[in-house]
PDB file of C-alpha atoms in Angstrom:
ATOM      1  CA  ASP A   1       0.000   0.000   0.000  1.00  0.00           C
ATOM      2  CA  ILE A   2       1.137   3.562  -0.652  1.00  0.00           C
ATOM      3  CA  VAL A   3       1.655   5.448   2.599  1.00  0.00           C
ATOM      4  CA  MET A   4       0.803   9.149   2.552  1.00  0.00           C
ATOM      5  CA  THR A   5       2.470  11.279   5.235  1.00  0.00           C
ATOM      6  CA  GLN A   6       1.333  14.836   5.903  1.00  0.00           C
ATOM      7  CA  THR A   7       3.151  17.596   7.752  1.00  0.00           C
ATOM      8  CA  PRO A   8       2.371  19.447   9.880  1.00  0.00           C
ATOM      9  CA  LEU A   9      -0.538  17.717  11.628  1.00  0.00           C
ATOM     10  CA  SER A  10      -1.674  21.012  13.080  1.00  0.00           C
ATOM     11  CA  SER A  11      -1.283  24.506  11.678  1.00  0.00           C
ATOM     12  CA  PRO A  12      -2.327  27.629  13.582  1.00  0.00           C
ATOM     13  CA  VAL A  13      -2.520  30.489  11.101  1.00  0.00           C
ATOM     14  CA  THR A  14      -3.357  34.184  11.315  1.00  0.00           C
ATOM     15  CA  LEU A  15      -6.188  35.382   9.091  1.00  0.00           C
ATOM     16  CA  GLY A  16      -4.835  36.820   5.871  1.00  0.00           C
ATOM     17  CA  GLN A  17      -1.531  34.981   6.180  1.00  0.00           C
ATOM     18  CA  PRO A  18      -0.392  32.083   3.965  1.00  0.00           C
ATOM     19  CA  ALA A  19      -0.471  28.417   4.917  1.00  0.00           C
ATOM     20  CA  SER A  20       1.261  25.402   3.471  1.00  0.00           C
ATOM     21  CA  ILE A  21       0.752  21.653   3.945  1.00  0.00           C
ATOM     22  CA  SER A  22       3.126  18.974   2.755  1.00  0.00           C
ATOM     23  CA  CYS A  23       2.265  15.437   1.677  1.00  0.00           C
ATOM     24  CA  ARG A  24       4.883  12.805   0.998  1.00  0.00           C
ATOM     25  CA  SER A  25       4.135   9.387  -0.487  1.00  0.00           C
ATOM     26  CA  SER A  26       6.082   6.172   0.068  1.00  0.00           C
ATOM     27  CA  GLN A  27       6.364   5.688  -3.698  1.00  0.00           C
ATOM     28  CA  SER A  28       5.421   7.497  -6.854  1.00  0.00           C
ATOM     29  CA  PHE A  29       2.007   6.722  -8.322  1.00  0.00           C
ATOM     30  CA  VAL A  30       1.552   7.488 -11.989  1.00  0.00           C
ATOM     31  CA  TYR A  31      -1.551   5.971 -13.567  1.00  0.00           C
ATOM     32  CA  SER A  32      -1.454   4.197 -16.926  1.00  0.00           C
ATOM     33  CA  ASP A  33      -2.868   7.354 -18.558  1.00  0.00           C
ATOM     34  CA  GLY A  34       0.224   9.293 -17.434  1.00  0.00           C
ATOM     35  CA  ASN A  35      -1.572  11.239 -14.707  1.00  0.00           C
ATOM     36  CA  THR A  36      -0.725  11.373 -11.012  1.00  0.00           C
ATOM     37  CA  TYR A  37      -4.022  11.184  -9.162  1.00  0.00           C
ATOM     38  CA  LEU A  38      -3.181  13.200  -6.089  1.00  0.00           C
ATOM     39  CA  ASN A  39      -6.162  14.944  -4.509  1.00  0.00           C
ATOM     40  CA  TRP A  40      -6.419  17.475  -1.739  1.00  0.00           C
ATOM     41  CA  LEU A  41      -9.663  17.341   0.277  1.00  0.00           C
ATOM     42  CA  HIS A  42     -11.055  19.751   2.868  1.00  0.00           C
ATOM     43  CA  GLN A  43     -13.360  18.682   5.662  1.00  0.00           C
ATOM     44  CA  ARG A  44     -15.130  21.104   7.967  1.00  0.00           C
ATOM     45  CA  PRO A  45     -16.411  19.812  11.345  1.00  0.00           C
ATOM     46  CA  GLY A  46     -19.514  17.677  10.876  1.00  0.00           C
ATOM     47  CA  GLN A  47     -19.278  17.858   7.094  1.00  0.00           C
ATOM     48  CA  PRO A  48     -18.164  15.382   4.443  1.00  0.00           C
ATOM     49  CA  PRO A  49     -14.858  15.874   2.661  1.00  0.00           C
ATOM     50  CA  ARG A  50     -14.958  18.003  -0.456  1.00  0.00           C
ATOM     51  CA  LEU A  51     -12.503  18.017  -3.309  1.00  0.00           C
ATOM     52  CA  LEU A  52     -10.233  21.056  -3.607  1.00  0.00           C
ATOM     53  CA  ILE A  53      -7.421  19.973  -5.900  1.00  0.00           C
ATOM     54  CA  TYR A  54      -7.212  17.024  -8.306  1.00  0.00           C
ATOM     55  CA  LYS A  55      -4.297  15.602 -10.295  1.00  0.00           C
ATOM     56  CA  VAL A  56      -1.754  17.486  -8.145  1.00  0.00           C
ATOM     57  CA  SER A  57      -2.439  21.044  -9.268  1.00  0.00           C
ATOM     58  CA  ASN A  58      -5.939  21.480 -10.723  1.00  0.00           C
ATOM     59  CA  ARG A  59      -8.551  23.410  -8.753  1.00  0.00           C
ATOM     60  CA  PHE A  60     -11.953  21.742  -8.676  1.00  0.00           C
ATOM     61  CA  SER A  61     -15.066  23.619  -9.708  1.00  0.00           C
ATOM     62  CA  GLY A  62     -15.869  26.516  -7.385  1.00  0.00           C
ATOM     63  CA  VAL A  63     -12.619  26.377  -5.432  1.00  0.00           C
ATOM     64  CA  PRO A  64     -11.154  29.845  -4.788  1.00  0.00           C
ATOM     65  CA  ASP A  65      -7.892  30.682  -6.516  1.00  0.00           C
ATOM     66  CA  ARG A  66      -6.170  31.261  -3.170  1.00  0.00           C
ATOM     67  CA  PHE A  67      -5.788  27.460  -3.107  1.00  0.00           C
ATOM     68  CA  SER A  68      -3.002  25.940  -5.184  1.00  0.00           C
ATOM     69  CA  GLY A  69      -1.388  22.537  -5.433  1.00  0.00           C
ATOM     70  CA  SER A  70       2.038  21.562  -6.659  1.00  0.00           C
ATOM     71  CA  GLY A  71       4.544  18.748  -6.618  1.00  0.00           C
ATOM     72  CA  ALA A  72       5.682  15.655  -8.438  1.00  0.00           C
ATOM     73  CA  GLY A  73       7.024  12.202  -7.753  1.00  0.00           C
ATOM     74  CA  THR A  74       6.593  11.676  -4.024  1.00  0.00           C
ATOM     75  CA  ASP A  75       6.407  15.251  -2.711  1.00  0.00           C
ATOM     76  CA  PHE A  76       3.297  17.401  -2.913  1.00  0.00           C
ATOM     77  CA  THR A  77       2.192  20.698  -1.404  1.00  0.00           C
ATOM     78  CA  LEU A  78      -1.085  22.506  -0.825  1.00  0.00           C
ATOM     79  CA  LYS A  79      -0.815  26.256  -0.393  1.00  0.00           C
ATOM     80  CA  ILE A  80      -3.367  28.810   0.723  1.00  0.00           C
ATOM     81  CA  SER A  81      -2.212  32.283  -0.239  1.00  0.00           C
ATOM     82  CA  ARG A  82      -4.312  34.175   2.328  1.00  0.00           C
ATOM     83  CA  VAL A  83      -6.211  32.168   4.914  1.00  0.00           C
ATOM     84  CA  GLU A  84      -9.861  33.081   5.470  1.00  0.00           C
ATOM     85  CA  ALA A  85     -12.094  32.045   8.363  1.00  0.00           C
ATOM     86  CA  GLU A  86     -13.986  29.515   6.209  1.00  0.00           C
ATOM     87  CA  ASP A  87     -10.728  27.622   5.546  1.00  0.00           C
ATOM     88  CA  VAL A  88     -10.627  26.074   9.028  1.00  0.00           C
ATOM     89  CA  GLY A  89     -10.983  22.324   9.249  1.00  0.00           C
ATOM     90  CA  VAL A  90      -8.907  19.316   8.288  1.00  0.00           C
ATOM     91  CA  TYR A  91      -7.064  18.908   5.006  1.00  0.00           C
ATOM     92  CA  TYR A  92      -6.260  15.474   3.582  1.00  0.00           C
ATOM     93  CA  CYS A  93      -4.099  14.406   0.689  1.00  0.00           C
ATOM     94  CA  MET A  94      -5.322  11.311  -1.105  1.00  0.00           C
ATOM     95  CA  GLN A  95      -3.766   9.129  -3.765  1.00  0.00           C
ATOM     96  CA  ALA A  96      -6.346   7.741  -6.183  1.00  0.00           C
ATOM     97  CA  THR A  97      -4.020   6.015  -8.625  1.00  0.00           C
ATOM     98  CA  GLN A  98      -3.521   2.615  -7.043  1.00  0.00           C
ATOM     99  CA  PHE A  99      -5.879   0.516  -4.933  1.00  0.00           C
ATOM    100  CA  PRO A 100      -6.236   0.649  -2.044  1.00  0.00           C
ATOM    101  CA  TYR A 101      -6.640   4.403  -2.266  1.00  0.00           C
ATOM    102  CA  THR A 102      -4.848   5.921   0.704  1.00  0.00           C
ATOM    103  CA  PHE A 103      -5.054   9.165   2.624  1.00  0.00           C
ATOM    104  CA  GLY A 104      -2.721  11.281   4.691  1.00  0.00           C
ATOM    105  CA  GLN A 105      -3.420  11.533   8.431  1.00  0.00           C
ATOM    106  CA  GLY A 106      -4.960  14.975   8.001  1.00  0.00           C
ATOM    107  CA  THR A 107      -3.745  18.471   8.875  1.00  0.00           C
ATOM    108  CA  LYS A 108      -5.913  20.565  11.157  1.00  0.00           C
ATOM    109  CA  LEU A 109      -5.941  24.222  10.150  1.00  0.00           C
ATOM    110  CA  GLU A 110      -7.011  26.600  12.869  1.00  0.00           C
ATOM    111  CA  ILE A 111      -6.995  30.347  13.303  1.00  0.00           C
ATOM    112  CA  LYS A 112      -4.626  31.850  15.856  1.00  0.00           C
TER     113      LYS A 112
ATOM    114  CA  GLU B   1     -26.402  19.113  -9.463  1.00  0.00           C
ATOM    115  CA  VAL B   2     -24.649  15.934  -8.365  1.00  0.00           C
ATOM    116  CA  GLN B   3     -26.145  14.477  -5.197  1.00  0.00           C
ATOM    117  CA  LEU B   4     -25.284  11.352  -3.245  1.00  0.00           C
ATOM    118  CA  VAL B   5     -27.516  10.440  -0.307  1.00  0.00           C
ATOM    119  CA  GLU B   6     -26.547   7.617   2.033  1.00  0.00           C
ATOM    120  CA  SER B   7     -28.887   5.776   4.391  1.00  0.00           C
ATOM    121  CA  GLY B   8     -29.079   2.599   6.413  1.00  0.00           C
ATOM    122  CA  GLY B   9     -26.715   3.377   9.253  1.00  0.00           C
ATOM    123  CA  GLY B  10     -27.569   2.692  12.868  1.00  0.00           C
ATOM    124  CA  LEU B  11     -26.650   0.830  16.038  1.00  0.00           C
ATOM    125  CA  VAL B  12     -25.842  -2.872  15.670  1.00  0.00           C
ATOM    126  CA  LYS B  13     -24.318  -5.459  17.998  1.00  0.00           C
ATOM    127  CA  PRO B  14     -20.955  -7.066  17.252  1.00  0.00           C
ATOM    128  CA  GLY B  15     -21.440  -9.921  14.835  1.00  0.00           C
ATOM    129  CA  GLY B  16     -24.530  -8.299  13.361  1.00  0.00           C
ATOM    130  CA  SER B  17     -25.287  -7.087   9.847  1.00  0.00           C
ATOM    131  CA  LEU B  18     -26.298  -3.850   8.200  1.00  0.00           C
ATOM    132  CA  ARG B  19     -26.957  -2.752   4.622  1.00  0.00           C
ATOM    133  CA  LEU B  20     -26.045   0.759   3.539  1.00  0.00           C
ATOM    134  CA  SER B  21     -27.543   2.457   0.499  1.00  0.00           C
ATOM    135  CA  CYS B  22     -26.467   5.450  -1.549  1.00  0.00           C
ATOM    136  CA  VAL B  23     -28.887   7.019  -4.018  1.00  0.00           C
ATOM    137  CA  ALA B  24     -27.344   9.125  -6.765  1.00  0.00           C
ATOM    138  CA  SER B  25     -28.812  11.933  -8.852  1.00  0.00           C
ATOM    139  CA  GLY B  26     -27.622  14.686 -11.157  1.00  0.00           C
ATOM    140  CA  PHE B  27     -25.380  12.494 -13.317  1.00  0.00           C
ATOM    141  CA  THR B  28     -25.539   9.283 -15.358  1.00  0.00           C
ATOM    142  CA  PHE B  29     -24.952   6.861 -12.504  1.00  0.00           C
ATOM    143  CA  SER B  30     -24.550   3.827 -14.756  1.00  0.00           C
ATOM    144  CA  SER B  31     -21.452   5.386 -16.352  1.00  0.00           C
ATOM    145  CA  TYR B  32     -19.533   5.978 -13.132  1.00  0.00           C
ATOM    146  CA  ALA B  33     -17.457   3.786 -10.871  1.00  0.00           C
ATOM    147  CA  MET B  34     -18.256   4.342  -7.207  1.00  0.00           C
ATOM    148  CA  MET B  35     -16.626   3.742  -3.840  1.00  0.00           C
ATOM    149  CA  TRP B  36     -17.230   3.654  -0.099  1.00  0.00           C
ATOM    150  CA  VAL B  37     -14.912   5.473   2.296  1.00  0.00           C
ATOM    151  CA  ARG B  38     -15.279   5.462   6.076  1.00  0.00           C
ATOM    152  CA  GLN B  39     -14.178   7.651   8.955  1.00  0.00           C
ATOM    153  CA  ALA B  40     -14.030   6.397  12.537  1.00  0.00           C
ATOM    154  CA  PRO B  41     -15.008   8.976  15.175  1.00  0.00           C
ATOM    155  CA  GLY B  42     -12.266  11.604  15.449  1.00  0.00           C
ATOM    156  CA  LYS B  43     -10.069   9.751  12.972  1.00  0.00           C
ATOM    157  CA  GLY B  44      -8.978  10.038   9.353  1.00  0.00           C
ATOM    158  CA  LEU B  45     -10.369   8.642   6.121  1.00  0.00           C
ATOM    159  CA  GLU B  46     -10.129   4.979   5.092  1.00  0.00           C
ATOM    160  CA  TRP B  47     -11.026   3.622   1.666  1.00  0.00           C
ATOM    161  CA  VAL B  48     -13.329   0.587   2.016  1.00  0.00           C
ATOM    162  CA  SER B  49     -14.450  -0.689  -1.382  1.00  0.00           C
ATOM    163  CA  ALA B  50     -14.930   0.232  -5.027  1.00  0.00           C
ATOM    164  CA  ILE B  51     -17.067  -1.024  -7.886  1.00  0.00           C
ATOM    165  CA  SER B  52     -16.869  -0.319 -11.607  1.00  0.00           C
ATOM    166  CA  SER B  53     -19.783   1.080 -13.568  1.00  0.00           C
ATOM    167  CA  SER B  54     -20.909  -2.348 -14.800  1.00  0.00           C
ATOM    168  CA  SER B  55     -20.024  -4.184 -11.563  1.00  0.00           C
ATOM    169  CA  GLY B  56     -17.366  -6.093 -13.472  1.00  0.00           C
ATOM    170  CA  HIS B  57     -14.549  -4.973 -11.189  1.00  0.00           C
ATOM    171  CA  ILE B  58     -14.882  -4.974  -7.411  1.00  0.00           C
ATOM    172  CA  LEU B  59     -12.219  -4.332  -4.801  1.00  0.00           C
ATOM    173  CA  TYR B  60     -12.093  -4.331  -0.988  1.00  0.00           C
ATOM    174  CA  ALA B  61      -9.774  -3.136   1.725  1.00  0.00           C
ATOM    175  CA  ASP B  62      -8.113  -6.013   3.567  1.00  0.00           C
ATOM    176  CA  SER B  63      -9.870  -4.884   6.755  1.00  0.00           C
ATOM    177  CA  VAL B  64     -13.322  -5.712   5.336  1.00  0.00           C
ATOM    178  CA  LYS B  65     -12.594  -8.440   2.780  1.00  0.00           C
ATOM    179  CA  GLY B  66     -14.823 -11.453   3.265  1.00  0.00           C
ATOM    180  CA  ARG B  67     -17.261  -9.525   5.478  1.00  0.00           C
ATOM    181  CA  PHE B  68     -18.485  -6.639   3.311  1.00  0.00           C
ATOM    182  CA  THR B  69     -20.066  -6.830  -0.146  1.00  0.00           C
ATOM    183  CA  ILE B  70     -20.407  -3.861  -2.474  1.00  0.00           C
ATOM    184  CA  SER B  71     -23.056  -3.870  -5.183  1.00  0.00           C
ATOM    185  CA  ARG B  72     -25.082  -1.515  -7.332  1.00  0.00           C
ATOM    186  CA  ASP B  73     -28.388  -1.323  -9.180  1.00  0.00           C
ATOM    187  CA  ASN B  74     -27.970   1.026 -12.129  1.00  0.00           C
ATOM    188  CA  ALA B  75     -31.706   0.972 -12.860  1.00  0.00           C
ATOM    189  CA  LYS B  76     -32.296   2.426  -9.390  1.00  0.00           C
ATOM    190  CA  ASN B  77     -29.252   4.756  -9.400  1.00  0.00           C
ATOM    191  CA  SER B  78     -28.202   3.051  -6.198  1.00  0.00           C
ATOM    192  CA  LEU B  79     -25.016   1.806  -4.569  1.00  0.00           C
ATOM    193  CA  TYR B  80     -25.022  -0.627  -1.653  1.00  0.00           C
ATOM    194  CA  LEU B  81     -22.709  -1.950   1.016  1.00  0.00           C
ATOM    195  CA  GLN B  82     -23.749  -5.155   2.775  1.00  0.00           C
ATOM    196  CA  MET B  83     -21.828  -5.384   6.048  1.00  0.00           C
ATOM    197  CA  ASN B  84     -21.748  -8.714   7.898  1.00  0.00           C
ATOM    198  CA  SER B  85     -19.865  -9.944  10.969  1.00  0.00           C
ATOM    199  CA  LEU B  86     -19.533  -6.373  12.168  1.00  0.00           C
ATOM    200  CA  ARG B  87     -16.843  -5.513  14.696  1.00  0.00           C
ATOM    201  CA  ASP B  88     -16.357  -2.631  17.103  1.00  0.00           C
ATOM    202  CA  GLU B  89     -13.680  -1.229  14.801  1.00  0.00           C
ATOM    203  CA  ASP B  90     -16.202  -0.904  11.949  1.00  0.00           C
ATOM    204  CA  THR B  91     -17.830   1.969  13.849  1.00  0.00           C
ATOM    205  CA  ALA B  92     -17.566   4.948  11.523  1.00  0.00           C
ATOM    206  CA  VAL B  93     -19.338   7.373   9.249  1.00  0.00           C
ATOM    207  CA  TYR B  94     -19.594   5.715   5.839  1.00  0.00           C
ATOM    208  CA  TYR B  95     -19.438   7.936   2.766  1.00  0.00           C
ATOM    209  CA  CYS B  96     -20.191   7.015  -0.800  1.00  0.00           C
ATOM    210  CA  ALA B  97     -18.248   8.902  -3.449  1.00  0.00           C
ATOM    211  CA  ARG B  98     -17.754   8.890  -7.190  1.00  0.00           C
ATOM    212  CA  ASP B  99     -14.661   7.086  -8.428  1.00  0.00           C
ATOM    213  CA  GLU B 100     -14.472   7.751 -12.179  1.00  0.00           C
ATOM    214  CA  ARG B 101     -11.499   9.159 -14.063  1.00  0.00           C
ATOM    215  CA  HIS B 102     -12.599   8.652 -17.671  1.00  0.00           C
ATOM    216  CA  CYS B 103     -16.128   9.881 -18.305  1.00  0.00           C
ATOM    217  CA  SER B 104     -17.850  11.142 -21.404  1.00  0.00           C
ATOM    218  CA  GLY B 105     -16.896  14.778 -21.912  1.00  0.00           C
ATOM    219  CA  GLY B 106     -14.247  14.627 -19.240  1.00  0.00           C
ATOM    220  CA  GLY B 107     -14.462  16.587 -16.005  1.00  0.00           C
ATOM    221  CA  CYS B 108     -14.684  13.679 -13.606  1.00  0.00           C
ATOM    222  CA  TYR B 109     -12.094  12.597 -11.058  1.00  0.00           C
ATOM    223  CA  PRO B 110     -11.900   9.946  -8.328  1.00  0.00           C
ATOM    224  CA  GLY B 111     -13.335  11.497  -5.164  1.00  0.00           C
ATOM    225  CA  ASP B 112     -14.906  14.493  -6.888  1.00  0.00           C
ATOM    226  CA  TYR B 113     -18.288  14.190  -5.154  1.00  0.00           C
ATOM    227  CA  TRP B 114     -19.138  12.787  -1.731  1.00  0.00           C
ATOM    228  CA  GLY B 115     -22.370  12.109   0.104  1.00  0.00           C
ATOM    229  CA  GLN B 116     -23.151  13.420   3.596  1.00  0.00           C
ATOM    230  CA  GLY B 117     -22.413  10.053   5.177  1.00  0.00           C
ATOM    231  CA  THR B 118     -24.300   7.622   7.394  1.00  0.00           C
ATOM    232  CA  LEU B 119     -23.158   6.627  10.890  1.00  0.00           C
ATOM    233  CA  VAL B 120     -22.672   2.980  11.757  1.00  0.00           C
ATOM    234  CA  THR B 121     -22.158   2.187  15.443  1.00  0.00           C
ATOM    235  CA  VAL B 122     -21.156  -1.331  16.439  1.00  0.00           C
ATOM    236  CA  SER B 123     -21.588  -1.816  20.171  1.00  0.00           C
ATOM    237  CA  SER B 124     -23.056  -4.279  22.621  1.00  0.00           C
TER     238      SER B 124
END
């Protein structure tokens, strides 16, 4: 199984300041179509996860442009350029290339 | 608008059974692979099972293999998860989600849409 490791596990951030979350995989995971299916999900308390970023760097429909994803191989990063109050919650990276799909442990973003 | 609505969760004793359902709308269900993902209370996400659009390919996590059965009824736009021999550690919110990467017209990705989830509690 591919192990996804996120850092940090907790991130206190000041409103309006940037935030960054790292995700490292135990191996690279390129699908047969040449794509790396690395997702970033956001989950607010009591809510289901929702997709933010797919295939490493593509924002999903309706996702603000303050969110960006980058990376390749085994190292990936989610960046929020200016944190807003609605961004609190837990962020997960997820590899959806190889079964079983696997998730990072989650990074809790909270406002200082 | 894509919607996924789960139901069937509840309290069950260890060793018992439960059947979860997920009704889909807003897209051509029969063209999409689907999956179940669960989340234990206060914990992270765990992939459980996946099924292809025609039910020809089915996969399970090792933790549920032999106990859970995924199925679908494309005529009813419905996905199911039959859970037998339930254990305390199966207690979780169960989410259904789309799992398609190659759809007509593009614009679909594994994990793009998720339901609200249904809570399964296994306890004596």
